[in-house]
GROMACS .gro file of N, CA and C in nm:
model
  303
    1MET      N    1   0.993   1.068   3.132
    1MET     CA    2   0.962   1.186   3.052
    1MET      C    3   0.820   1.169   2.996
    2ALA      N    4   0.742   1.271   3.005
    2ALA     CA    5   0.605   1.268   2.954
    2ALA      C    6   0.604   1.284   2.802
    3ALA      N    7   0.503   1.228   2.739
    3ALA     CA    8   0.491   1.235   2.593
    3ALA      C    9   0.497   1.379   2.544
    4LYS      N   10   0.435   1.471   2.617
    4LYS     CA   11   0.433   1.611   2.574
    4LYS      C   12   0.572   1.676   2.580
    5ASP      N   13   0.665   1.613   2.651
    5ASP     CA   14   0.800   1.669   2.665
    5ASP      C   15   0.897   1.618   2.559
    6LEU      N   16   0.855   1.521   2.478
    6LEU     CA   17   0.944   1.467   2.376
    6LEU      C   18   0.967   1.569   2.264
    7GLU      N   19   1.091   1.582   2.224
    7GLU     CA   20   1.126   1.670   2.113
    7GLU      C   21   1.073   1.611   1.983
    8THR      N   22   1.024   1.697   1.893
    8THR     CA   23   0.973   1.652   1.765
    8THR      C   24   1.047   1.719   1.651
    9THR      N   25   1.028   1.665   1.533
    9THR     CA   26   1.078   1.728   1.412
    9THR      C   27   0.964   1.728   1.311
   10THR      N   28   0.967   1.826   1.223
   10THR     CA   29   0.866   1.834   1.119
   10THR      C   30   0.915   1.758   0.996
   11VAL      N   31   0.829   1.671   0.946
   11VAL     CA   32   0.857   1.596   0.824
   11VAL      C   33   0.756   1.643   0.720
   12THR      N   34   0.805   1.673   0.601
   12THR     CA   35   0.718   1.718   0.492
   12THR      C   36   0.717   1.614   0.383
   13VAL      N   37   0.598   1.577   0.342
   13VAL     CA   38   0.580   1.486   0.228
   13VAL      C   39   0.527   1.572   0.114
   14SER      N   40   0.593   1.568  -0.003
   14SER     CA   41   0.550   1.651  -0.114
   14SER      C   42   0.538   1.572  -0.243
   15THR      N   43   0.446   1.619  -0.326
   15THR     CA   44   0.432   1.571  -0.463
   15THR      C   45   0.447   1.693  -0.553
   16ASP      N   46   0.424   1.676  -0.681
   16ASP     CA   47   0.437   1.789  -0.772
   16ASP      C   48   0.341   1.903  -0.741
   17ASP      N   49   0.223   1.870  -0.684
   17ASP     CA   50   0.123   1.974  -0.666
   17ASP      C   51   0.068   1.989  -0.524
   18ALA      N   52   0.126   1.920  -0.428
   18ALA     CA   53   0.075   1.931  -0.290
   18ALA      C   54   0.182   1.888  -0.191
   19SER      N   55   0.162   1.926  -0.066
   19SER     CA   56   0.252   1.880   0.040
   19SER      C   57   0.175   1.871   0.171
   20ASP      N   58   0.231   1.795   0.264
   20ASP     CA   59   0.170   1.779   0.396
   20ASP      C   60   0.282   1.770   0.498
   21ASP      N   61   0.265   1.839   0.609
   21ASP     CA   62   0.364   1.837   0.717
   21ASP      C   63   0.310   1.755   0.833
   22MET      N   64   0.400   1.688   0.903
   22MET     CA   65   0.361   1.618   1.025
   22MET      C   66   0.474   1.628   1.126
   23GLU      N   67   0.437   1.634   1.253
   23GLU     CA   68   0.533   1.636   1.361
   23GLU      C   69   0.556   1.493   1.407
   24VAL      N   70   0.682   1.455   1.415
   24VAL     CA   71   0.719   1.319   1.453
   24VAL      C   72   0.816   1.327   1.571
   25PRO      N   73   0.792   1.248   1.675
   25PRO     CA   74   0.888   1.248   1.787
   25PRO      C   75   1.026   1.201   1.740
   26LEU      N   76   1.129   1.277   1.775
   26LEU     CA   77   1.265   1.238   1.737
   26LEU      C   78   1.304   1.103   1.798
   27ALA      N   79   1.253   1.074   1.917
   27ALA     CA   80   1.283   0.945   1.981
   27ALA      C   81   1.231   0.829   1.896
   28LEU      N   82   1.117   0.849   1.830
   28LEU     CA   83   1.064   0.744   1.742
   28LEU      C   84   1.158   0.722   1.623
   29ILE      N   85   1.205   0.831   1.566
   29ILE     CA   86   1.299   0.819   1.453
   29ILE      C   87   1.426   0.747   1.500
   30GLU      N   88   1.478   0.784   1.616
   30GLU     CA   89   1.598   0.717   1.669
   30GLU      C   90   1.573   0.568   1.691
   31LEU      N   91   1.455   0.534   1.740
   31LEU     CA   92   1.418   0.395   1.764
   31LEU      C   93   1.417   0.314   1.634
   32LEU      N   94   1.374   0.377   1.525
   32LEU     CA   95   1.357   0.307   1.397
   32LEU      C   96   1.476   0.319   1.303
   33THR      N   97   1.576   0.397   1.341
   33THR     CA   98   1.692   0.420   1.255
   33THR      C   99   1.788   0.301   1.261
   34GLU      N  100   1.836   0.263   1.143
   34GLU     CA  101   1.938   0.159   1.133
   34GLU      C  102   2.066   0.223   1.080
   35GLY      N  103   2.171   0.215   1.156
   35GLY     CA  104   2.299   0.271   1.113
   35GLY      C  105   2.296   0.422   1.106
   36GLU      N  106   2.345   0.474   0.995
   36GLU     CA  107   2.361   0.619   0.978
   36GLU      C  108   2.249   0.681   0.895
   37GLU      N  109   2.132   0.621   0.892
   37GLU     CA  110   2.021   0.676   0.812
   37GLU      C  111   1.981   0.813   0.864
   38ASP      N  112   1.939   0.899   0.771
   38ASP     CA  113   1.889   1.029   0.813
   38ASP      C  114   1.736   1.023   0.826
   39ILE      N  115   1.679   1.126   0.885
   39ILE     CA  116   1.536   1.128   0.914
   39ILE      C  117   1.451   1.108   0.789
   40PRO      N  118   1.476   1.178   0.678
   40PRO     CA  119   1.391   1.156   0.561
   40PRO      C  120   1.396   1.011   0.510
   41THR      N  121   1.511   0.947   0.518
   41THR     CA  122   1.522   0.808   0.473
   41THR      C  123   1.441   0.715   0.562
   42VAL      N  124   1.448   0.736   0.692
   42VAL     CA  125   1.370   0.653   0.786
   42VAL      C  126   1.221   0.669   0.758
   43VAL      N  127   1.176   0.793   0.744
   43VAL     CA  128   1.033   0.818   0.720
   43VAL      C  129   0.991   0.763   0.583
   44ALA      N  130   1.074   0.779   0.482
   44ALA     CA  131   1.040   0.727   0.349
   44ALA      C  132   1.034   0.574   0.350
   45ASP      N  133   1.125   0.509   0.422
   45ASP     CA  134   1.119   0.362   0.434
   45ASP      C  135   0.988   0.318   0.497
   46ILE      N  136   0.948   0.386   0.603
   46ILE     CA  137   0.824   0.351   0.672
   46ILE      C  138   0.704   0.377   0.581
   47ALA      N  139   0.708   0.485   0.506
   47ALA     CA  140   0.600   0.515   0.411
   47ALA      C  141   0.590   0.404   0.306
   48MET      N  142   0.704   0.361   0.252
   48MET     CA  143   0.702   0.255   0.151
   48MET      C  144   0.647   0.125   0.209
   49PHE      N  145   0.688   0.091   0.331
   49PHE     CA  146   0.632  -0.028   0.397
   49PHE      C  147   0.481  -0.015   0.412
   50GLY      N  148   0.435   0.101   0.456
   50GLY     CA  149   0.292   0.123   0.476
   50GLY      C  150   0.213   0.112   0.347
   51LEU      N  151   0.265   0.171   0.240
   51LEU     CA  152   0.197   0.164   0.111
   51LEU      C  153   0.192   0.020   0.060
   52ALA      N  154   0.304  -0.051   0.072
   52ALA     CA  155   0.307  -0.192   0.027
   52ALA      C  156   0.210  -0.276   0.108
   53GLN      N  157   0.204  -0.251   0.237
   53GLN     CA  158   0.112  -0.328   0.323
   53GLN      C  159  -0.032  -0.299   0.285
   54ARG      N  160  -0.064  -0.173   0.258
   54ARG     CA  161  -0.202  -0.137   0.225
   54ARG      C  162  -0.246  -0.198   0.093
   55VAL      N  163  -0.161  -0.194  -0.009
   55VAL     CA  164  -0.202  -0.251  -0.138
   55VAL      C  165  -0.207  -0.404  -0.128
   56HIS      N  166  -0.116  -0.464  -0.052
   56HIS     CA  167  -0.120  -0.609  -0.031
   56HIS      C  168  -0.253  -0.649   0.033
   57THR      N  169  -0.293  -0.575   0.135
   57THR     CA  170  -0.420  -0.604   0.202
   57THR      C  171  -0.537  -0.586   0.107
   58ALA      N  172  -0.535  -0.482   0.027
   58ALA     CA  173  -0.643  -0.458  -0.069
   58ALA      C  174  -0.656  -0.570  -0.170
   59VAL      N  175  -0.543  -0.623  -0.216
   59VAL     CA  176  -0.544  -0.729  -0.317
   59VAL      C  177  -0.580  -0.864  -0.257
   60HIS      N  178  -0.522  -0.897  -0.144
   60HIS     CA  179  -0.530  -1.034  -0.093
   60HIS      C  180  -0.625  -1.055   0.025
   61HIS      N  181  -0.669  -0.949   0.089
   61HIS     CA  182  -0.746  -0.967   0.212
   61HIS      C  183  -0.874  -0.884   0.218
   62SER      N  184  -0.921  -0.832   0.105
   62SER     CA  185  -1.045  -0.754   0.107
   62SER      C  186  -1.144  -0.814   0.010
   63GLN      N  187  -1.268  -0.780   0.029
   63GLN     CA  188  -1.374  -0.827  -0.059
   63GLN      C  189  -1.405  -0.720  -0.162
   64GLY      N  190  -1.443  -0.762  -0.279
   64GLY     CA  191  -1.475  -0.668  -0.385
   64GLY      C  192  -1.350  -0.616  -0.452
   65ASP      N  193  -1.367  -0.521  -0.541
   65ASP     CA  194  -1.256  -0.462  -0.615
   65ASP      C  195  -1.230  -0.321  -0.565
   66PRO      N  196  -1.126  -0.303  -0.482
   66PRO     CA  197  -1.098  -0.169  -0.429
   66PRO      C  198  -1.056  -0.069  -0.536
   67SER      N  199  -1.021  -0.117  -0.656
   67SER     CA  200  -0.979  -0.025  -0.761
   67SER      C  201  -1.092   0.006  -0.859
   68ALA      N  202  -1.216  -0.027  -0.825
   68ALA     CA  203  -1.329  -0.008  -0.917
   68ALA      C  204  -1.347   0.137  -0.959
   69ASP      N  205  -1.309   0.231  -0.874
   69ASP     CA  206  -1.331   0.373  -0.905
   69ASP      C  207  -1.208   0.443  -0.963
   70ILE      N  208  -1.104   0.370  -0.994
   70ILE     CA  209  -0.983   0.433  -1.050
   70ILE      C  210  -0.947   0.368  -1.183
   71ASP      N  211  -0.856   0.431  -1.255
   71ASP     CA  212  -0.819   0.387  -1.389
   71ASP      C  213  -0.699   0.293  -1.389
   72ALA      N  214  -0.694   0.200  -1.296
   72ALA     CA  215  -0.584   0.103  -1.292
   72ALA      C  216  -0.634  -0.025  -1.225
   73ASP      N  217  -0.579  -0.135  -1.268
   73ASP     CA  218  -0.612  -0.264  -1.209
   73ASP      C  219  -0.535  -0.280  -1.078
   74ILE      N  220  -0.601  -0.331  -0.975
   74ILE     CA  221  -0.539  -0.342  -0.843
   74ILE      C  222  -0.414  -0.430  -0.845
   75GLU      N  223  -0.415  -0.536  -0.926
   75GLU     CA  224  -0.296  -0.621  -0.934
   75GLU      C  225  -0.179  -0.546  -0.998
   76ASP      N  226  -0.209  -0.460  -1.096
   76ASP     CA  227  -0.104  -0.378  -1.157
   76ASP      C  228  -0.047  -0.277  -1.057
   77ILE      N  229  -0.135  -0.222  -0.975
   77ILE     CA  230  -0.091  -0.128  -0.871
   77ILE      C  231   0.001  -0.200  -0.772
   78GLU      N  232  -0.039  -0.321  -0.732
   78GLU     CA  233   0.045  -0.397  -0.640
   78GLU      C  234   0.180  -0.431  -0.704
   79ALA      N  235   0.180  -0.472  -0.831
   79ALA     CA  236   0.304  -0.507  -0.899
   79ALA      C  237   0.398  -0.386  -0.910
   80ALA      N  238   0.342  -0.270  -0.943
   80ALA     CA  239   0.424  -0.148  -0.952
   80ALA      C  240   0.480  -0.109  -0.816
   81THR      N  241   0.399  -0.123  -0.712
   81THR     CA  242   0.445  -0.092  -0.577
   81THR      C  243   0.554  -0.188  -0.534
   82ASP      N  244   0.534  -0.317  -0.562
   82ASP     CA  245   0.634  -0.416  -0.522
   82ASP      C  246   0.766  -0.395  -0.598
   83GLU      N  247   0.756  -0.352  -0.723
   83GLU     CA  248   0.878  -0.324  -0.801
   83GLU      C  249   0.959  -0.212  -0.733
   84ARG      N  250   0.891  -0.105  -0.693
   84ARG     CA  251   0.961   0.005  -0.623
   84ARG      C  252   1.011  -0.038  -0.487
   85PHE      N  253   0.933  -0.124  -0.419
   85PHE     CA  254   0.973  -0.176  -0.289
   85PHE      C  255   1.103  -0.256  -0.303
   86GLU      N  256   1.108  -0.344  -0.404
   86GLU     CA  257   1.230  -0.423  -0.426
   86GLU      C  258   1.349  -0.336  -0.460
   87GLU      N  259   1.328  -0.230  -0.538
   87GLU     CA  260   1.437  -0.138  -0.571
   87GLU      C  261   1.493  -0.075  -0.443
   88ARG      N  262   1.405  -0.044  -0.350
   88ARG     CA  263   1.446   0.025  -0.228
   88ARG      C  264   1.509  -0.069  -0.127
   89PHE      N  265   1.452  -0.190  -0.111
   89PHE     CA  266   1.493  -0.279  -0.003
   89PHE      C  267   1.566  -0.406  -0.048
   90GLY      N  268   1.570  -0.434  -0.177
   90GLY     CA  269   1.643  -0.550  -0.226
   90GLY      C  270   1.566  -0.681  -0.219
   91SER      N  271   1.443  -0.678  -0.176
   91SER     CA  272   1.357  -0.796  -0.180
   91SER      C  273   1.212  -0.751  -0.179
   92SER      N  274   1.122  -0.842  -0.211
   92SER     CA  275   0.981  -0.805  -0.218
   92SER      C  276   0.922  -0.790  -0.078
   93PHE      N  277   0.807  -0.725  -0.073
   93PHE     CA  278   0.735  -0.709   0.052
   93PHE      C  279   0.702  -0.847   0.111
   94GLU      N  280   0.651  -0.936   0.028
   94GLU     CA  281   0.613  -1.070   0.076
   94GLU      C  282   0.735  -1.147   0.126
   95GLU      N  283   0.851  -1.132   0.059
   95GLU     CA  284   0.973  -1.201   0.105
   95GLU      C  285   1.018  -1.149   0.241
   96LEU      N  286   1.014  -1.018   0.259
   96LEU     CA  287   1.057  -0.961   0.387
   96LEU      C  288   0.967  -1.003   0.501
   97LEU      N  289   0.840  -1.023   0.472
   97LEU     CA  290   0.746  -1.065   0.576
   97LEU      C  291   0.734  -1.216   0.587
   98ASP      N  292   0.798  -1.287   0.493
   98ASP     CA  293   0.785  -1.433   0.486
   98ASP      C  294   0.636  -1.470   0.479
   99HIS      N  295   0.568  -1.401   0.387
   99HIS     CA  296   0.423  -1.414   0.372
   99HIS      C  297   0.391  -1.412   0.223
  100SER      N  298   0.328  -1.515   0.173
  100SER     CA  299   0.293  -1.516   0.032
  100SER      C  300   0.155  -1.577   0.011
  101HIS      N  301   0.103  -1.554  -0.108
  101HIS     CA  302  -0.029  -1.608  -0.144
  101HIS      C  303  -0.015  -1.692  -0.269
   0.00000   0.00000   0.00000
């Protein structure tokens, strides 16, 4: 089957004042689904992983202060993200990756 023939679904990400839609191949969702998870849960899990990975990289693997232009300390941002990550997955991002600093 060609990539253009794969069925997709629209996923919407929203905040209080904005939203964004994206088309995602259903086969990708099926590939990443564990058990009886629904599409929004699968996409939200991947989003949380992505956000945790990005802040981890900013704190531990970049030069300079990536939070210089915002009103929060980068370590505080990482701690808040990791707290939400642990609430969602039951362990920290670093524990799940077996990676620590």
